């Protein structure tokens, strides 16, 4: 009776008002425990249904490329903790393998390096997450440096163009190319001009270039 009273007191001290009202009429610890277990876990049928739903979420779990590692791990931990509360446990190797499988394709090289460096049963989940966060920060820094590298390359190319403009051979080559293009443009312009008609010998109307009437009968 003393042990029962002590256990009952410990359980009651951890309950809120709604839960206390639910078990206040219980006379022993076993009744309190059974009621609380059904309230939080449900009967076996409900428990199995919840496990099946959570396992489905676990199997279909994936990481979006635009989301950070921490956001993915928060969602993943919520699912595994709920399964753990329903007595569905996973080994560290299973969790590590799952995380490596759900990483997007851009992490493929990192996943391969991790698998080659260590055996999966010797990697802790926290160690893996820390490794992935380090790689993620490195990628962010590289993305920040890319615009600076592009500007440096553009400046270098501009300086090279300016230096090339002082080359006399290059200037002569450009001048020859300009003259050649000018000659071709003149030829095209001459070809596009309408040919002049000899009014004395033209058989037809030289105003509208039709031969079915003479110039005096032209409606133009």
CSV table of C-alpha atoms in Angstrom, one decimal:
chain,number,residue,atom,x,y,z
A,1,UNK,CA,0.0,0.0,0.0
A,2,UNK,CA,2.9,2.3,0.7
A,3,UNK,CA,4.5,1.7,-2.7
A,4,UNK,CA,1.1,2.1,-4.4
A,5,UNK,CA,0.5,5.4,-2.7
A,6,UNK,CA,4.0,6.6,-3.6
A,7,UNK,CA,3.7,5.6,-7.3
A,8,UNK,CA,0.2,7.2,-7.4
A,9,UNK,CA,1.5,10.4,-6.0
A,10,UNK,CA,4.3,10.5,-8.6
A,11,UNK,CA,1.9,10.0,-11.5
A,12,UNK,CA,-0.6,12.6,-10.3
A,13,UNK,CA,2.2,15.2,-9.8
A,14,UNK,CA,3.0,14.9,-13.5
A,15,UNK,CA,-0.6,15.4,-14.8
A,16,UNK,CA,-2.4,18.5,-15.8
A,17,UNK,CA,-6.0,19.3,-14.6
A,18,UNK,CA,-7.8,17.5,-17.5
A,19,UNK,CA,-5.8,14.3,-17.1
A,20,UNK,CA,-6.2,14.4,-13.3
A,21,UNK,CA,-10.0,14.7,-13.7
A,22,UNK,CA,-9.8,11.6,-15.9
A,23,UNK,CA,-8.0,9.4,-13.3
A,24,UNK,CA,-9.2,11.0,-10.0
A,25,UNK,CA,-11.6,8.2,-9.3
A,26,UNK,CA,-8.9,5.5,-9.7
A,27,UNK,CA,-8.0,3.7,-6.5
A,28,UNK,CA,-4.6,2.2,-7.5
A,29,UNK,CA,-1.6,2.9,-9.7
A,30,UNK,CA,-2.5,0.2,-12.3
A,31,UNK,CA,-5.8,1.8,-13.1
A,32,UNK,CA,-4.2,5.2,-13.5
A,33,UNK,CA,-1.6,3.8,-15.8
A,34,UNK,CA,-4.0,1.9,-18.0
A,35,UNK,CA,-6.3,5.0,-18.4
A,36,UNK,CA,-3.3,7.2,-19.3
A,37,UNK,CA,-1.9,4.7,-21.7
A,38,UNK,CA,-5.3,4.4,-23.6
A,39,UNK,CA,-5.6,8.2,-23.6
A,40,UNK,CA,-2.2,8.9,-25.1
A,41,UNK,CA,-1.5,5.8,-27.2
A,42,UNK,CA,-5.1,4.5,-27.8
A,43,UNK,CA,-6.2,0.9,-27.9
A,44,UNK,CA,-4.1,-1.6,-29.9
A,45,UNK,CA,-6.2,-1.1,-33.1
A,46,UNK,CA,-5.7,2.7,-32.9
A,47,UNK,CA,-2.1,2.3,-32.1
A,48,UNK,CA,-1.5,0.1,-35.1
A,49,UNK,CA,-3.2,2.6,-37.4
A,50,UNK,CA,-1.1,5.4,-36.1
A,51,UNK,CA,2.1,3.3,-36.6
A,52,UNK,CA,1.0,2.5,-40.2
A,53,UNK,CA,0.4,6.1,-41.0
A,54,UNK,CA,3.7,7.3,-39.4
A,55,UNK,CA,5.6,4.5,-41.2
A,56,UNK,CA,4.1,5.6,-44.5
A,57,UNK,CA,5.3,9.1,-43.8
A,58,UNK,CA,8.7,7.7,-42.9
A,59,UNK,CA,9.1,5.8,-46.1
A,60,UNK,CA,7.9,8.7,-48.3
A,61,UNK,CA,10.0,11.2,-46.5
A,62,UNK,CA,12.2,13.3,-48.7
A,63,UNK,CA,14.3,16.5,-48.6
A,64,UNK,CA,13.7,19.4,-50.9
A,65,UNK,CA,16.7,21.0,-52.6
A,66,UNK,CA,15.8,24.5,-51.6
A,67,UNK,CA,15.5,23.6,-47.9
A,68,UNK,CA,18.4,23.5,-45.4
A,69,UNK,CA,19.6,20.4,-43.6
A,70,UNK,CA,18.3,21.5,-40.2
A,71,UNK,CA,14.7,21.9,-41.5
A,72,UNK,CA,14.8,18.4,-43.0
A,73,UNK,CA,16.2,16.9,-39.8
A,74,UNK,CA,13.5,18.6,-37.7
A,75,UNK,CA,10.7,17.1,-39.7
A,76,UNK,CA,12.5,13.7,-39.8
A,77,UNK,CA,13.0,13.7,-36.0
A,78,UNK,CA,9.4,14.5,-35.3
A,79,UNK,CA,8.3,11.4,-37.3
A,80,UNK,CA,10.9,9.1,-35.6
A,81,UNK,CA,10.1,10.4,-32.1
A,82,UNK,CA,6.4,9.7,-32.7
A,83,UNK,CA,7.2,6.2,-33.8
A,84,UNK,CA,9.4,5.7,-30.8
A,85,UNK,CA,6.6,6.7,-28.5
A,86,UNK,CA,4.5,3.9,-30.1
A,87,UNK,CA,7.3,1.4,-29.4
A,88,UNK,CA,8.6,1.4,-33.1
A,89,UNK,CA,12.3,1.8,-32.7
A,90,UNK,CA,15.1,2.2,-35.3
A,91,UNK,CA,18.8,1.4,-35.1
A,92,UNK,CA,21.3,4.2,-35.6
A,93,UNK,CA,22.4,2.5,-38.9
A,94,UNK,CA,18.8,2.5,-40.2
A,95,UNK,CA,18.4,6.2,-39.5
A,96,UNK,CA,21.8,7.1,-41.0
A,97,UNK,CA,21.0,5.0,-44.2
A,98,UNK,CA,17.6,6.7,-44.4
A,99,UNK,CA,19.0,10.2,-44.2
A,100,UNK,CA,21.7,9.4,-46.9
A,101,UNK,CA,19.0,8.0,-49.2
A,102,UNK,CA,16.7,11.1,-49.0
A,103,UNK,CA,19.4,13.6,-49.8
A,104,UNK,CA,18.9,15.3,-53.3
A,105,UNK,CA,21.2,14.5,-56.2
A,106,UNK,CA,23.4,17.5,-55.5
A,107,UNK,CA,24.6,15.7,-52.4
A,108,UNK,CA,25.6,12.6,-54.3
A,109,UNK,CA,29.3,13.2,-54.2
A,110,UNK,CA,29.2,13.8,-50.4
A,111,UNK,CA,27.1,10.7,-49.8
A,112,UNK,CA,29.6,8.6,-51.8
A,113,UNK,CA,32.5,10.1,-49.8
A,114,UNK,CA,30.8,9.3,-46.5
A,115,UNK,CA,30.1,5.7,-47.4
A,116,UNK,CA,33.6,5.2,-48.6
A,117,UNK,CA,35.2,6.8,-45.5
A,118,UNK,CA,33.2,4.9,-42.8
A,119,UNK,CA,30.9,1.9,-42.4
A,120,UNK,CA,27.3,3.0,-41.8
A,121,UNK,CA,27.0,1.1,-38.5
A,122,UNK,CA,29.8,3.1,-37.1
A,123,UNK,CA,28.4,6.6,-37.9
A,124,UNK,CA,26.1,8.3,-35.4
A,125,UNK,CA,23.2,10.3,-36.6
A,126,UNK,CA,24.3,13.5,-34.9
A,127,UNK,CA,27.8,13.1,-36.4
A,128,UNK,CA,26.3,12.7,-39.9
A,129,UNK,CA,24.1,15.8,-39.4
A,130,UNK,CA,27.0,17.8,-38.3
A,131,UNK,CA,29.0,16.7,-41.3
A,132,UNK,CA,26.2,17.6,-43.7
A,133,UNK,CA,25.8,21.1,-42.1
A,134,UNK,CA,29.5,21.8,-42.5
A,135,UNK,CA,29.2,20.9,-46.2
A,136,UNK,CA,26.1,23.0,-46.5
A,137,UNK,CA,27.9,26.1,-45.1
A,138,UNK,CA,30.7,25.5,-47.5
A,139,UNK,CA,28.3,25.5,-50.5
A,140,UNK,CA,26.7,28.7,-49.3
A,141,UNK,CA,30.2,30.4,-49.1
A,142,UNK,CA,31.0,29.2,-52.6
A,143,UNK,CA,27.8,30.6,-54.0
A,144,UNK,CA,28.6,34.0,-52.5
A,145,UNK,CA,32.1,33.9,-54.1
A,146,UNK,CA,30.8,33.1,-57.6
A,147,UNK,CA,29.6,36.7,-58.5
A,148,UNK,CA,33.0,38.1,-57.3
A,149,UNK,CA,34.9,35.6,-59.6
A,150,UNK,CA,32.6,36.5,-62.5
A,151,UNK,CA,33.3,40.2,-62.1
A,152,UNK,CA,37.1,39.5,-61.9
A,153,UNK,CA,36.9,37.5,-65.1
A,154,UNK,CA,34.9,40.2,-66.9
A,155,UNK,CA,37.5,42.9,-65.8
A,156,UNK,CA,40.3,40.7,-67.0
A,157,UNK,CA,38.7,40.2,-70.4
A,158,UNK,CA,38.1,44.0,-70.7
A,159,UNK,CA,41.7,44.7,-69.9
A,160,UNK,CA,42.8,42.2,-72.5
A,161,UNK,CA,40.6,43.8,-75.1
A,162,UNK,CA,42.1,47.2,-74.3
A,163,UNK,CA,45.6,45.8,-74.6
A,164,UNK,CA,44.8,44.2,-77.9
A,165,UNK,CA,43.6,47.5,-79.3
A,166,UNK,CA,47.2,48.8,-79.1
A,167,UNK,CA,48.5,46.0,-81.4
A,168,UNK,CA,49.3,47.5,-84.9
A,169,UNK,CA,48.8,44.2,-86.6
A,170,UNK,CA,45.3,43.8,-85.0
A,171,UNK,CA,44.4,47.4,-86.1
A,172,UNK,CA,45.4,46.7,-89.7
A,173,UNK,CA,43.5,43.4,-89.7
A,174,UNK,CA,40.4,45.2,-88.4
A,175,UNK,CA,40.8,48.0,-91.1
A,176,UNK,CA,41.0,45.5,-93.9
A,177,UNK,CA,37.9,43.7,-92.6
A,178,UNK,CA,36.1,47.1,-92.5
A,179,UNK,CA,37.0,47.9,-96.1
A,180,UNK,CA,35.9,44.5,-97.3
A,181,UNK,CA,32.5,44.8,-95.6
A,182,UNK,CA,32.1,48.4,-97.0
A,183,UNK,CA,32.7,47.1,-100.6
A,184,UNK,CA,30.2,44.3,-100.1
A,185,UNK,CA,27.7,46.8,-98.8
A,186,UNK,CA,28.1,49.0,-101.9
A,187,UNK,CA,27.7,46.0,-104.3
A,188,UNK,CA,24.4,45.0,-102.5
A,189,UNK,CA,23.2,48.6,-102.7
A,190,UNK,CA,23.9,48.8,-106.5
A,191,UNK,CA,22.1,45.5,-107.0
A,192,UNK,CA,19.1,46.7,-105.1
A,193,UNK,CA,18.7,49.8,-107.2
A,194,UNK,CA,15.9,49.6,-109.9
A,195,UNK,CA,17.2,49.3,-113.4
A,196,UNK,CA,16.6,52.4,-115.6
A,197,UNK,CA,14.3,51.8,-118.6
A,198,UNK,CA,15.1,53.0,-122.1
A,199,UNK,CA,12.0,55.0,-122.9
A,200,UNK,CA,12.7,55.0,-126.6
A,201,UNK,CA,12.9,51.2,-127.0
A,202,UNK,CA,10.7,50.0,-124.2
A,203,UNK,CA,7.5,48.3,-125.5
A,204,UNK,CA,4.9,49.2,-122.9
A,205,UNK,CA,4.4,51.6,-120.1
A,206,UNK,CA,7.7,52.7,-118.4
A,207,UNK,CA,5.8,54.3,-115.5
A,208,UNK,CA,4.3,51.1,-114.1
A,209,UNK,CA,6.5,48.6,-116.0
A,210,UNK,CA,3.5,46.9,-117.6
A,211,UNK,CA,3.3,45.9,-121.3
A,212,UNK,CA,-0.5,45.7,-121.7
A,213,UNK,CA,-0.8,49.4,-122.3
A,214,UNK,CA,1.3,52.5,-123.4
A,215,UNK,CA,2.4,55.3,-121.2
A,216,UNK,CA,-0.3,57.6,-122.5
A,217,UNK,CA,-3.0,55.2,-121.3
A,218,UNK,CA,-1.3,54.5,-117.9
A,219,UNK,CA,-3.7,55.1,-115.0
A,220,UNK,CA,-0.9,56.3,-112.7
